[in-house]
Coordinates of C-alpha atoms and ligand atoms in Angstrom, one line a residue:
X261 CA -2.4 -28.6 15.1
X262 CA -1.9 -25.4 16.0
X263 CA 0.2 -22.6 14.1
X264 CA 3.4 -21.8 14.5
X265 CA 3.8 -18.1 15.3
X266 CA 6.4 -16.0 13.6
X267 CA 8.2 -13.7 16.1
X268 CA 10.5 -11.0 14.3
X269 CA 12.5 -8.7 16.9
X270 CA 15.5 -7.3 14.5
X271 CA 16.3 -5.0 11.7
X272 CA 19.5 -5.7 9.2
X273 CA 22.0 -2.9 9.7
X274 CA 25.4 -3.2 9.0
X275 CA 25.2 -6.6 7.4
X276 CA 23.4 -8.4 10.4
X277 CA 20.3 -8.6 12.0
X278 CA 20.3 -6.7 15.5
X279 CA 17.9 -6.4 18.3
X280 CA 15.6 -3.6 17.5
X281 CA 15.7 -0.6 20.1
X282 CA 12.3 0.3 19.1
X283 CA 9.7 -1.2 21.3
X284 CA 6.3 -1.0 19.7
X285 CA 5.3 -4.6 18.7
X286 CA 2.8 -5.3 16.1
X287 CA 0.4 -8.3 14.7
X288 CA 0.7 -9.8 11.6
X289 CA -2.3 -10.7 10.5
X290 CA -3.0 -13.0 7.4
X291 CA -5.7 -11.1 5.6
X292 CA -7.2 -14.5 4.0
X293 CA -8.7 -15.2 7.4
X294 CA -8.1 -12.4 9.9
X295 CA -5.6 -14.2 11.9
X296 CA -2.5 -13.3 13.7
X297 CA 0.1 -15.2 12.4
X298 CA 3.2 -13.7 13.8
X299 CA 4.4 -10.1 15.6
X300 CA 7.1 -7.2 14.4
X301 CA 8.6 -5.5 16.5
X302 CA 9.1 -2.2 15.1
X303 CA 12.5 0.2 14.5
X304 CA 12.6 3.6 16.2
X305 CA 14.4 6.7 15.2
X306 CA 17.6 5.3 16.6
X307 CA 17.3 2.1 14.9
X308 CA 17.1 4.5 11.9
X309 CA 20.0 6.7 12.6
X310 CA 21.9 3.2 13.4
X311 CA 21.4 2.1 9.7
X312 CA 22.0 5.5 8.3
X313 CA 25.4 5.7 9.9
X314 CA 26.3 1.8 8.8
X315 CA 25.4 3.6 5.3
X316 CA 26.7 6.2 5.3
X317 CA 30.3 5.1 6.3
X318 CA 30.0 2.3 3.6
X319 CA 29.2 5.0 1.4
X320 CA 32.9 6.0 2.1
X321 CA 34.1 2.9 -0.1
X322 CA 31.2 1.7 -1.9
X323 CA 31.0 5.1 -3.6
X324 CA 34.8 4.3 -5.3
X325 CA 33.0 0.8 -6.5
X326 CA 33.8 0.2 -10.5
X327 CA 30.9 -0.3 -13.1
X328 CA 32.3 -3.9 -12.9
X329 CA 32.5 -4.4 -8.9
X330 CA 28.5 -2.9 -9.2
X331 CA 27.9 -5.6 -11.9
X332 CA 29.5 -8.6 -9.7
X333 CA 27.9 -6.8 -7.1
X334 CA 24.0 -7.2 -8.9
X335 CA 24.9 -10.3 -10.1
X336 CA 25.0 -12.2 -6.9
X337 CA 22.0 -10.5 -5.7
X338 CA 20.5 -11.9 -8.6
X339 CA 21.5 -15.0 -7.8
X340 CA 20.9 -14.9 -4.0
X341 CA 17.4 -13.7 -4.5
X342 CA 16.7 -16.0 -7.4
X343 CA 17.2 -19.0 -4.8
X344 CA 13.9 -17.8 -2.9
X345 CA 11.5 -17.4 -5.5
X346 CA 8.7 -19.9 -4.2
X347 CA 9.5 -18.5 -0.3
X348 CA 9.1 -15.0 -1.7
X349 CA 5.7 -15.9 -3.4
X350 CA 4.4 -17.9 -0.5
X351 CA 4.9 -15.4 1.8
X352 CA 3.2 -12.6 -0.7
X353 CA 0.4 -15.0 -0.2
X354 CA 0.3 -15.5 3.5
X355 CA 1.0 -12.2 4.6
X356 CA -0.4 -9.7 2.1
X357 CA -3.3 -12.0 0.3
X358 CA -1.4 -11.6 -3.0
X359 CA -3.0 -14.4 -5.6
X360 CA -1.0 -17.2 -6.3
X361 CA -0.2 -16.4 -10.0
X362 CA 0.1 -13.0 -9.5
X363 CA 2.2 -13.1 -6.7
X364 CA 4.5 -15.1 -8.5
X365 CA 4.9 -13.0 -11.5
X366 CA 5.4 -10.2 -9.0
X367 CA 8.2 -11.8 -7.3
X368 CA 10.0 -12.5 -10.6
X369 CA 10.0 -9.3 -11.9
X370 CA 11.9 -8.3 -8.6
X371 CA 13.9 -10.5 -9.4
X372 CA 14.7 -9.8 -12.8
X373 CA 15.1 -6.3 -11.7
X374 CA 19.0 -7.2 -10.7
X375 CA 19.4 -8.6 -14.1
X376 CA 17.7 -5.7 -15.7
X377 CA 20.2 -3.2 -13.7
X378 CA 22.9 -5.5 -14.3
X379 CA 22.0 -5.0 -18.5
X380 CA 21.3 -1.0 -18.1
X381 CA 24.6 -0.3 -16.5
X382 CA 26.6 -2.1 -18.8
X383 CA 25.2 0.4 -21.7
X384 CA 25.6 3.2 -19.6
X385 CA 28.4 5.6 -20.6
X386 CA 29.3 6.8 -16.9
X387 CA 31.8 9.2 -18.3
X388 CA 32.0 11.6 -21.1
X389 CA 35.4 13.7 -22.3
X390 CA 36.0 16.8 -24.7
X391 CA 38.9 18.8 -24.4
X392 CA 40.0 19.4 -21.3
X393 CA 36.7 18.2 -19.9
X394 CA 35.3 15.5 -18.2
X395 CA 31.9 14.6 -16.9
X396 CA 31.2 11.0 -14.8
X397 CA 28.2 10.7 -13.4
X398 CA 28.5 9.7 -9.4
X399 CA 26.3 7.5 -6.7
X400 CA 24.3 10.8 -5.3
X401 CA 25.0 9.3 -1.5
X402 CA 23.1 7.2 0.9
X403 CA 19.5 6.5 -0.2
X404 CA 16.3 5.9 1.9
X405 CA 14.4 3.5 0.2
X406 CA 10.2 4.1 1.5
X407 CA 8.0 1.8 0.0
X408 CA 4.3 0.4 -0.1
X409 CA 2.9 -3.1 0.8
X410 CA 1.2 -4.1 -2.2
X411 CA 4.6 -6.0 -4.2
X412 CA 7.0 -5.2 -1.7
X413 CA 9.4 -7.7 -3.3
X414 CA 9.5 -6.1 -6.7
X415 CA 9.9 -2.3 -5.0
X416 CA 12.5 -3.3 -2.6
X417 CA 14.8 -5.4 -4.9
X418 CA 14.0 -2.8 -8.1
X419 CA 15.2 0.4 -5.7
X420 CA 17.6 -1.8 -4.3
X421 CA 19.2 -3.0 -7.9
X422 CA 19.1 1.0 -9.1
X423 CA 21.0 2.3 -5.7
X424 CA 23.4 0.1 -6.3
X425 CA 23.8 0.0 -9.8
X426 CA 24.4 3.8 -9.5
X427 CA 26.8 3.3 -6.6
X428 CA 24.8 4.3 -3.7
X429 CA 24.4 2.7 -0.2
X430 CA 20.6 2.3 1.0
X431 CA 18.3 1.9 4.1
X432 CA 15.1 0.4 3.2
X433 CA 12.1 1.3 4.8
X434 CA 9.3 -1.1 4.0
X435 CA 5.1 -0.6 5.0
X436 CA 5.0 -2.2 8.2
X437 CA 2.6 -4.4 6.4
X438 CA 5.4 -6.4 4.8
X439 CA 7.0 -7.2 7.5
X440 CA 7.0 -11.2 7.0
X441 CA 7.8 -10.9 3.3
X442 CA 10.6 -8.6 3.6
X443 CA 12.2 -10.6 6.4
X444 CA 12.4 -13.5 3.7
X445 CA 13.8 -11.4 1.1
X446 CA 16.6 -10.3 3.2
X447 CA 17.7 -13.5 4.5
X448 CA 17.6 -14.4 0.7
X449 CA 19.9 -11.2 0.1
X450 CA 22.3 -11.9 2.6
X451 CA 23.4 -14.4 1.3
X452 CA 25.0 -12.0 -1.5
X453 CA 27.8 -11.2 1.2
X454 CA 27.4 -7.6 0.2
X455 CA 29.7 -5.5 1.8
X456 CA 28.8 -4.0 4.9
X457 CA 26.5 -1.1 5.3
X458 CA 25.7 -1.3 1.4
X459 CA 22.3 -2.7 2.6
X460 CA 20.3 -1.8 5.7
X461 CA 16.3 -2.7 6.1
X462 CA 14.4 -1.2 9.4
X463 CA 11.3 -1.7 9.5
X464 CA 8.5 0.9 11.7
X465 CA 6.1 3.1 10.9
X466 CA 6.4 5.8 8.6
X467 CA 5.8 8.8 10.8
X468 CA 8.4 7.2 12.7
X469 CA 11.2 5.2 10.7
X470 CA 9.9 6.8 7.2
X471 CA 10.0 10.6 8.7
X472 CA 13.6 10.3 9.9
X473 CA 14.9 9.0 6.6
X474 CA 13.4 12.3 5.3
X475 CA 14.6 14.8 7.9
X476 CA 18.1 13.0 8.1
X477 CA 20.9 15.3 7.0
X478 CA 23.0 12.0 6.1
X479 CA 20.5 10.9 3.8
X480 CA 20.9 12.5 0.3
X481 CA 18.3 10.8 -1.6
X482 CA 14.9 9.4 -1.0
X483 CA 12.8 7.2 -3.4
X484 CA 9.5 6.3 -2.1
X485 CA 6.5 4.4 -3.8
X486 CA 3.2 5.3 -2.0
X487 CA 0.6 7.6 -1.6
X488 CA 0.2 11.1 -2.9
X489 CA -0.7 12.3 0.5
X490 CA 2.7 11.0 1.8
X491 CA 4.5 11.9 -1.5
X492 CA 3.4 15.6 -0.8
X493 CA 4.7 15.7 2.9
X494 CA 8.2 13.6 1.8
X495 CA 8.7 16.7 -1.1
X496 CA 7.8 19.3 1.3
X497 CA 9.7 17.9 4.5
X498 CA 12.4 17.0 2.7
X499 CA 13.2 20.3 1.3
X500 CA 15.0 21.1 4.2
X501 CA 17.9 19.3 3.6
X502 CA 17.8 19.8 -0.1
X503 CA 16.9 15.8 -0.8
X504 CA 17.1 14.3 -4.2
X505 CA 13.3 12.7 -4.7
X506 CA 11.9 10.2 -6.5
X507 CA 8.1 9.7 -6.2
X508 CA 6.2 7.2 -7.4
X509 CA 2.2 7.5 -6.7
X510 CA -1.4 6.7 -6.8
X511 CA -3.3 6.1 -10.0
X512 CA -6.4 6.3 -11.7
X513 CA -5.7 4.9 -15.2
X514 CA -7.6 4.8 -18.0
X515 CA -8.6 1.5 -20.6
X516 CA -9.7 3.3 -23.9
X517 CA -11.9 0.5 -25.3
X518 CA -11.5 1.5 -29.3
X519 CA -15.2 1.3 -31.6
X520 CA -12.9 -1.9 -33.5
X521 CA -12.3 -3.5 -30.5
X522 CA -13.0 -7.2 -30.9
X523 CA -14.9 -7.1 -27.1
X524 CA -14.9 -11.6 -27.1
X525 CA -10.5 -10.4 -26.3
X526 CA -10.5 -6.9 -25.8
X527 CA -13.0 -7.4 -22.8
X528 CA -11.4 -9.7 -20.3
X529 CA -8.1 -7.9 -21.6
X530 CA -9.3 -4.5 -19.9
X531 CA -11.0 -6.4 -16.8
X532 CA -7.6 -8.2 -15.9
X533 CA -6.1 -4.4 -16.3
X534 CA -8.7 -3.7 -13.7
X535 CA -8.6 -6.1 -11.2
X536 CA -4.8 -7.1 -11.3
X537 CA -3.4 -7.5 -7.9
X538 CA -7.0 -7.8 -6.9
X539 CA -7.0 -4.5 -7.7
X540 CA -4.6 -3.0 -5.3
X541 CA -2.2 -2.0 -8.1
X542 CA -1.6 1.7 -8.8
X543 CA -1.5 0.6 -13.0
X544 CA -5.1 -0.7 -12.5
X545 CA -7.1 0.5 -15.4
X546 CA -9.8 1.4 -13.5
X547 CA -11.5 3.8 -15.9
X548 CA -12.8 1.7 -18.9
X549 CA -14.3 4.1 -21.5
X550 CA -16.6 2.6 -23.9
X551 CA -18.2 3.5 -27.2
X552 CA -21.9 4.8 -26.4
X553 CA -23.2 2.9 -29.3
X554 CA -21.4 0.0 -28.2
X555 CA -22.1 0.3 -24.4
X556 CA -25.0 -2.8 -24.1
X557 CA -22.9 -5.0 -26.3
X558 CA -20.3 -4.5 -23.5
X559 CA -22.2 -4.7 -20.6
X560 CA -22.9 -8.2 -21.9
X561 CA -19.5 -8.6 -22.5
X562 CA -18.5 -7.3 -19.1
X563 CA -21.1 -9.7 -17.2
X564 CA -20.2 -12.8 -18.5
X565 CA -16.2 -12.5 -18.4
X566 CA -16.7 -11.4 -14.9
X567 CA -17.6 -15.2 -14.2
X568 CA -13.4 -15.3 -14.6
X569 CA -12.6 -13.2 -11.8
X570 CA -13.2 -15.6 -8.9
X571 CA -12.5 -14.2 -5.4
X572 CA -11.2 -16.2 -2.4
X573 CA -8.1 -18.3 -1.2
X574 CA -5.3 -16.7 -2.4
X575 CA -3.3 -19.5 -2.5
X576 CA -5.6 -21.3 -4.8
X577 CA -4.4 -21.5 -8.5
X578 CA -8.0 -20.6 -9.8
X579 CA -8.5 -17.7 -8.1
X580 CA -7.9 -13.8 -9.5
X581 CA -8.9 -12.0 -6.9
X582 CA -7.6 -12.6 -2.9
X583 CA -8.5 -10.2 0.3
X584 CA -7.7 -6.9 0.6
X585 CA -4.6 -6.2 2.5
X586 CA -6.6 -5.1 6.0
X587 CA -9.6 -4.5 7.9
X588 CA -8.8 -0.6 7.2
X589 CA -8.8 -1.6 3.4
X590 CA -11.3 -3.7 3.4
X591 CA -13.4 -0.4 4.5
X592 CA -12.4 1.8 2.6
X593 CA -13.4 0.0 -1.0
X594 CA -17.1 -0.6 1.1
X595 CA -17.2 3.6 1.8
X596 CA -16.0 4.1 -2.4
X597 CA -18.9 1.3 -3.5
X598 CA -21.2 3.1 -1.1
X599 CA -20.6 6.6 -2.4
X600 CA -21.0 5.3 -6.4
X601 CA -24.1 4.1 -5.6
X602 CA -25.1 7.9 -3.6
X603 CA -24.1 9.4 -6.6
X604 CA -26.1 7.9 -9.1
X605 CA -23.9 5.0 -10.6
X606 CA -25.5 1.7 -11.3
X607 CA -24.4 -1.8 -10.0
X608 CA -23.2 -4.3 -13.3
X609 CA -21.6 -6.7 -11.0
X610 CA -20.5 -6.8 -7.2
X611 CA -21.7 -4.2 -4.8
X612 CA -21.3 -3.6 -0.8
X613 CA -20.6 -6.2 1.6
X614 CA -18.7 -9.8 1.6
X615 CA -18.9 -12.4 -1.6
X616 CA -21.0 -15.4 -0.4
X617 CA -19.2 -17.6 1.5
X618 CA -16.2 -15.8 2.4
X619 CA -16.9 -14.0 6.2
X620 CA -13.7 -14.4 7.4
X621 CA -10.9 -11.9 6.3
X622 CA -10.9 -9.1 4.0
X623 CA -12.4 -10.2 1.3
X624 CA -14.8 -7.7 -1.4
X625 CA -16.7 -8.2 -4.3
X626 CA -15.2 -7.5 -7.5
X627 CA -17.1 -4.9 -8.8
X628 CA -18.0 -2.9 -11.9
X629 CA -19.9 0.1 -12.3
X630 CA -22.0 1.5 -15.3
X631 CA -23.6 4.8 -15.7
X632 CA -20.3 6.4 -14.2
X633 CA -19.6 10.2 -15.1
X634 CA -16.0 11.2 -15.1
X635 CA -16.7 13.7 -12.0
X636 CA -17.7 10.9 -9.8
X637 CA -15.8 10.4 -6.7
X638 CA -15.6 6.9 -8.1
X639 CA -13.8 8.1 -11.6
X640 CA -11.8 10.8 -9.5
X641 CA -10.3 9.2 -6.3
X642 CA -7.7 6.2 -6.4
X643 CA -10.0 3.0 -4.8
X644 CA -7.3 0.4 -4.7
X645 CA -9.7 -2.3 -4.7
X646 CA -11.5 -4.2 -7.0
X647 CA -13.9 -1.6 -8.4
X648 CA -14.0 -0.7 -11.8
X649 CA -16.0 2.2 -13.6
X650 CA -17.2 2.1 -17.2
X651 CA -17.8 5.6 -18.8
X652 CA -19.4 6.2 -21.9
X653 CA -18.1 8.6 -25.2
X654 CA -18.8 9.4 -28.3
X655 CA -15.9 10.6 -29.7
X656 CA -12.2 9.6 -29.9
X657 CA -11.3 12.8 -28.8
X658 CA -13.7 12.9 -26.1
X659 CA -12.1 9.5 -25.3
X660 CA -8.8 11.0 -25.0
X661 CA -10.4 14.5 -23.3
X662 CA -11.9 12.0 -20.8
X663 CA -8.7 9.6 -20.1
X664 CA -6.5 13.0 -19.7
X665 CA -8.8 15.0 -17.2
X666 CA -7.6 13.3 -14.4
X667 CA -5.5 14.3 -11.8
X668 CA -3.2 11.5 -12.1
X669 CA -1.0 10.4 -14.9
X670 CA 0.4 7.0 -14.4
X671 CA -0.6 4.7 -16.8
X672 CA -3.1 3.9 -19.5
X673 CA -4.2 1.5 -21.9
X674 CA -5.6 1.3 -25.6
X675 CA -7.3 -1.3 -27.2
X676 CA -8.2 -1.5 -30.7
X677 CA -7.6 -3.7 -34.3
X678 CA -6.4 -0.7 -36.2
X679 CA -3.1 -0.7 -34.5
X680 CA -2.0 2.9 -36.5
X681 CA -4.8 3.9 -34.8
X682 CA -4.3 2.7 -31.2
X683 CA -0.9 4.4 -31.7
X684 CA -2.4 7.6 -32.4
X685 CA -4.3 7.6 -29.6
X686 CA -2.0 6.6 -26.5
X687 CA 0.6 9.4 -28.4
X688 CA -2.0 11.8 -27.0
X689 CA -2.8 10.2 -23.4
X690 CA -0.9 12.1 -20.4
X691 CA 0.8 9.3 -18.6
X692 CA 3.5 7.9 -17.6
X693 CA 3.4 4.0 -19.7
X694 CA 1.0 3.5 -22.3
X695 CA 0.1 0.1 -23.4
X696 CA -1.3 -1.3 -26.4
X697 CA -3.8 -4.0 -27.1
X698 CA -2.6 -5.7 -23.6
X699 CA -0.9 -5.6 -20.4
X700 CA 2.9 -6.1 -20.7
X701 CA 6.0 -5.2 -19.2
X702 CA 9.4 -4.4 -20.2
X703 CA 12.3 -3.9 -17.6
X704 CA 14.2 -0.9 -19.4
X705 CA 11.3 0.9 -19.8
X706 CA 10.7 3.5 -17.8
X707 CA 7.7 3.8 -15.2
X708 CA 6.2 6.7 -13.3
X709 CA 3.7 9.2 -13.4
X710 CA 3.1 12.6 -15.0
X711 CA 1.0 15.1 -12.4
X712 CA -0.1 13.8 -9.4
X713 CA 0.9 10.3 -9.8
X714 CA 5.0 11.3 -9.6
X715 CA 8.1 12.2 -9.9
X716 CA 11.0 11.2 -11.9
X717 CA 11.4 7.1 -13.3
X718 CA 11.7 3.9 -12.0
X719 CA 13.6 0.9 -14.3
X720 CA 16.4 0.3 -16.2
X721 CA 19.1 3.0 -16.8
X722 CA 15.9 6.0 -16.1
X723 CA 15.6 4.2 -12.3
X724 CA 19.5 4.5 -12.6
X725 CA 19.9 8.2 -13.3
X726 CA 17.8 8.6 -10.9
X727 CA 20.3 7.9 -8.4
X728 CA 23.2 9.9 -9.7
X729 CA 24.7 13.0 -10.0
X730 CA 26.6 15.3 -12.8
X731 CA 30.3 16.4 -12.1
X732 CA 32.4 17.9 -14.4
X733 CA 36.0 18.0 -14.4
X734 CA 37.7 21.0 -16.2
X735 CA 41.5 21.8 -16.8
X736 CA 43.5 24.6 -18.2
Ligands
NAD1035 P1 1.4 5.0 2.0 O1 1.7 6.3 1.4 O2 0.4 5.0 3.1 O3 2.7 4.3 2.6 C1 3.8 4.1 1.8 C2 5.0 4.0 2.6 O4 5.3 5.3 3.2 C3 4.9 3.0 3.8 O5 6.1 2.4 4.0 C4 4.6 4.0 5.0 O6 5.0 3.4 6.2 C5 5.4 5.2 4.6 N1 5.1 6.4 5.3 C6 3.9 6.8 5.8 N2 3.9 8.0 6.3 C7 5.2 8.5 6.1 C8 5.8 9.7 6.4 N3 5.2 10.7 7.1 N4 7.1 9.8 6.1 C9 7.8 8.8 5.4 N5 7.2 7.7 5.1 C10 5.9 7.5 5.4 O7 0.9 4.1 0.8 P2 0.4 2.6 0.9 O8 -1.0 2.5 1.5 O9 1.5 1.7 1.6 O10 0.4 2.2 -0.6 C11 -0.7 2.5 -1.4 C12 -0.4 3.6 -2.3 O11 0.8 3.4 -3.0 C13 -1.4 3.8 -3.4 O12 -1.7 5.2 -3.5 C14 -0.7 3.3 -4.7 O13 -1.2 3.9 -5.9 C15 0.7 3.7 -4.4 N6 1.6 2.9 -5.2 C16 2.2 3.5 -6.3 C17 3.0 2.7 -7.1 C18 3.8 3.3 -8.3 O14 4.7 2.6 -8.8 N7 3.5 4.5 -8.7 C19 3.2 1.4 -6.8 C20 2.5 0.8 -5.8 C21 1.7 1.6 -5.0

């Protein structure tokens, strides 16, 4: 039987979906086999401009919105998206090759993330008063929302639940790669009945769609989840029209495997930091330092809990690791394997080429990496795939020397018994989130990057702030 083929031709502005004006119509392709599944056809700048203006005049009203209207407001996008869960995972699955599990877990936390700014603002004290003065803190404007297509669920609806927690109205620009999934969160959303204009979603290229947002004088604020490349040119460009920015970037994190580590727990613990998200997550702890003494022990280790980390269908419960998002991807992990082995690292697991079996779609081999020097290109540059490098120390201060001198600050990980100790260490670690003895997640804590990796904080009443502004109000 053959396939149905998805066709989407419109953009959400204004509270409905509308024709696009843009012309440019691309594939969607399922990465788990290569094949087209559906077409987009993409926004242009006026499409933009259309969704800025249905913004910015709902700005108008939605701007005077109570901390209770925003709450009623969070609550039935809670409930609204809450509805779609197993649409919103199925499509992570289909369109970006998102595991089954994972996928899931991802969706959720999206979510969640309307509760979580429902809970934040609540505890927020909005306004202040001494004397004859008064500070509130108001929506900063209309917000371009930019983001990446690796949990497009979780950025859109955790930018989306902070906007409009804070009181701002938003166009969302997802990666054209998320085209399918985002089309099924906003039909979920609409149902919410927001009012108009509080919520607009165009979707087009980012030189296109992403660069208006940024050179728009209507748009006051721009959080973006991406690339560092992109990150630079969205802080530079948007300069011009003095933008409020919130960047949230690329990663190279470390796992700091502790000499007390019991490796039979602490070793699939730091692999599934590795290869979460089959590896296209900017938290992955790709980085796994070892003890020197220690360093056969784990390569043992290493080998035989990599016998977990299955790769194929994504929609197969067993599986941990699914196809890289695209062709282009798939590439560029082959070109980073390729270059490890140039410069002198050694092959534990994986290496170039497709897994046995698996010749259609975008599909790599987990691998790991021993031998690995911190001034590798493979400990330096952000992979997003499944590669991980293990690098040897002495030292716990060589440890921590070795986790800091990186460009990037977004997360990192400790894993030891002694937990005063683990505590010690991650209080010296220059990142964003530090976890302890295991991945976890809280949604009122904040995330995002020191140096390269970002700027400003995502979650709870941080991703809040970072969509307001200070006014005082003084009297004689
Ligand atoms: P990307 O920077 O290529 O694209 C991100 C978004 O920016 C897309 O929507 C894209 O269309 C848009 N864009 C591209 N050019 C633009 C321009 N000139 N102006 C405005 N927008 C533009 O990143 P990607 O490949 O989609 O995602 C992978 C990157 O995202 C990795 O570096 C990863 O670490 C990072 N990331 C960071 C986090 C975090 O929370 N820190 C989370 C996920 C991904």
């Amino acid at each position: 039987m053959k396939e149905e083929v998805i066709t989407l031709t419109t953009h959400y502005i204004d509270g409905a979906f509308v024709a696009s004006h843009g012309r440019e119509v691309m594939d969607i392709i399922r990465p788990a086999d290569g094949q087209v599944i559906g077409t987009v056809t993409l926004a242009d700048e006026d499409d933009t401009r259309c969704a800025i203006d249905a913004a910015r005049r709902a700005f108008a009203t939605f701007s005077q919105s109570t901390k209770e209207d925003r709450i009623e407001i969070l609550r039935r996008l809670h409930a609204a998206a809450s509805a779609h869960v197993d649409d919103l995972t199925a499509a992570m699955v289909e369109e970006y090759g998102g595991v089954v599990q994972f996928s899931g877990l991802i969706v959720q936390s999206g979510v969640n993330a309307f509760q979580a700014a429902q809970q934040a603002l609540q505890e927020m004290p909005l306004t202040r008063s001494w004397g004859k003065t008064t500070v509130t803190l108001e929506p900063v404007g209309v917000a371009g929302l930019i983001t990446a297509w690796n949990a497009n669920t979780l950025f859109i609806c955790l930018k989306l639940a902070s906007a409009v927690a804070a009181g701002c109205t938003v166009v969302i620009k997802p990666s054209e790669l998320s085209a399918l999934q985002t089309r099924v969160l906003i039909e979920a959303l609409h149902e919410a009945k927001l009012p108009k204009g509080v919520l607009n979603v165009v979707t087009g290229r980012g030189h296109v769609v992403g660069a208006e947002l940024v050179r728009n004088p209507h748009v006051d604020k721009i959080s973006f989840t991406g690339s560092v490349a992109v990150g630079e040119s969205i802080m530079r460009d948007g300069a011009a029209t003095m933008k409020r920015i919130t960047l949230e970037l690329g990663g190279k994190s470390p796992t700091i495997l502790l000499d007390d580590a019991k490796f039979d727990s602490a070793i699939p613990i730091a692999l599934g930091i590795a290869f979460m998200n089959s590896g296209q997550a900017c938290a992955a702890g790709t980085r796994l330092l070892v003890p020197r003494r220690q360093l056969d022990a784990a390569k043992r280790a290493i080998a035989v809990a990599m016998r977990a980390f299955r790769v194929g269908d994504p929609g197969d419960p067993k599986i941990a690791v699914g196809p890289m998002v695209s062709q282009k991807q798939y590439e560029r992990i082959q070109s980073y394997i390729r270059k490890g082995i140039e410069e002198g690292a050694e092959v534990l697991v994986g290496g170039e080429g497709r897994p046995e079996g698996l010749q259609a779609g975008y599909f790599v081999k987990p691998t790991v990496f021993v031998n690995v020097k911190n001034d590798m290109t493979i400990a330096r540059e952000e992979i997003f795939g499944p590669v991980l490098s293990v690098i040897a120390y002495d030292t716990e201060d060589e440890a921590i020397a070795i986790a800091n001198d990186s460009k990037y600050g977004l997360h990192a990980a400790v894993i030891g018994t002694d937990i005063q100790r683990a505590r010690r260490v991650a209080s010296q670690l220059r990142a964003g989130r530090v976890v302890i003895n295991g991945m976890t997640d809280d949604p009122q804590a904040p995330w995002g990057g020191f140096k390269y990796s970002g700027v400003g904080r995502e979650y709870g009443r941080y991703g809040i702030d970072a969509f307001l502004e200070t006014r005082a109000v003084l009297e004689t």
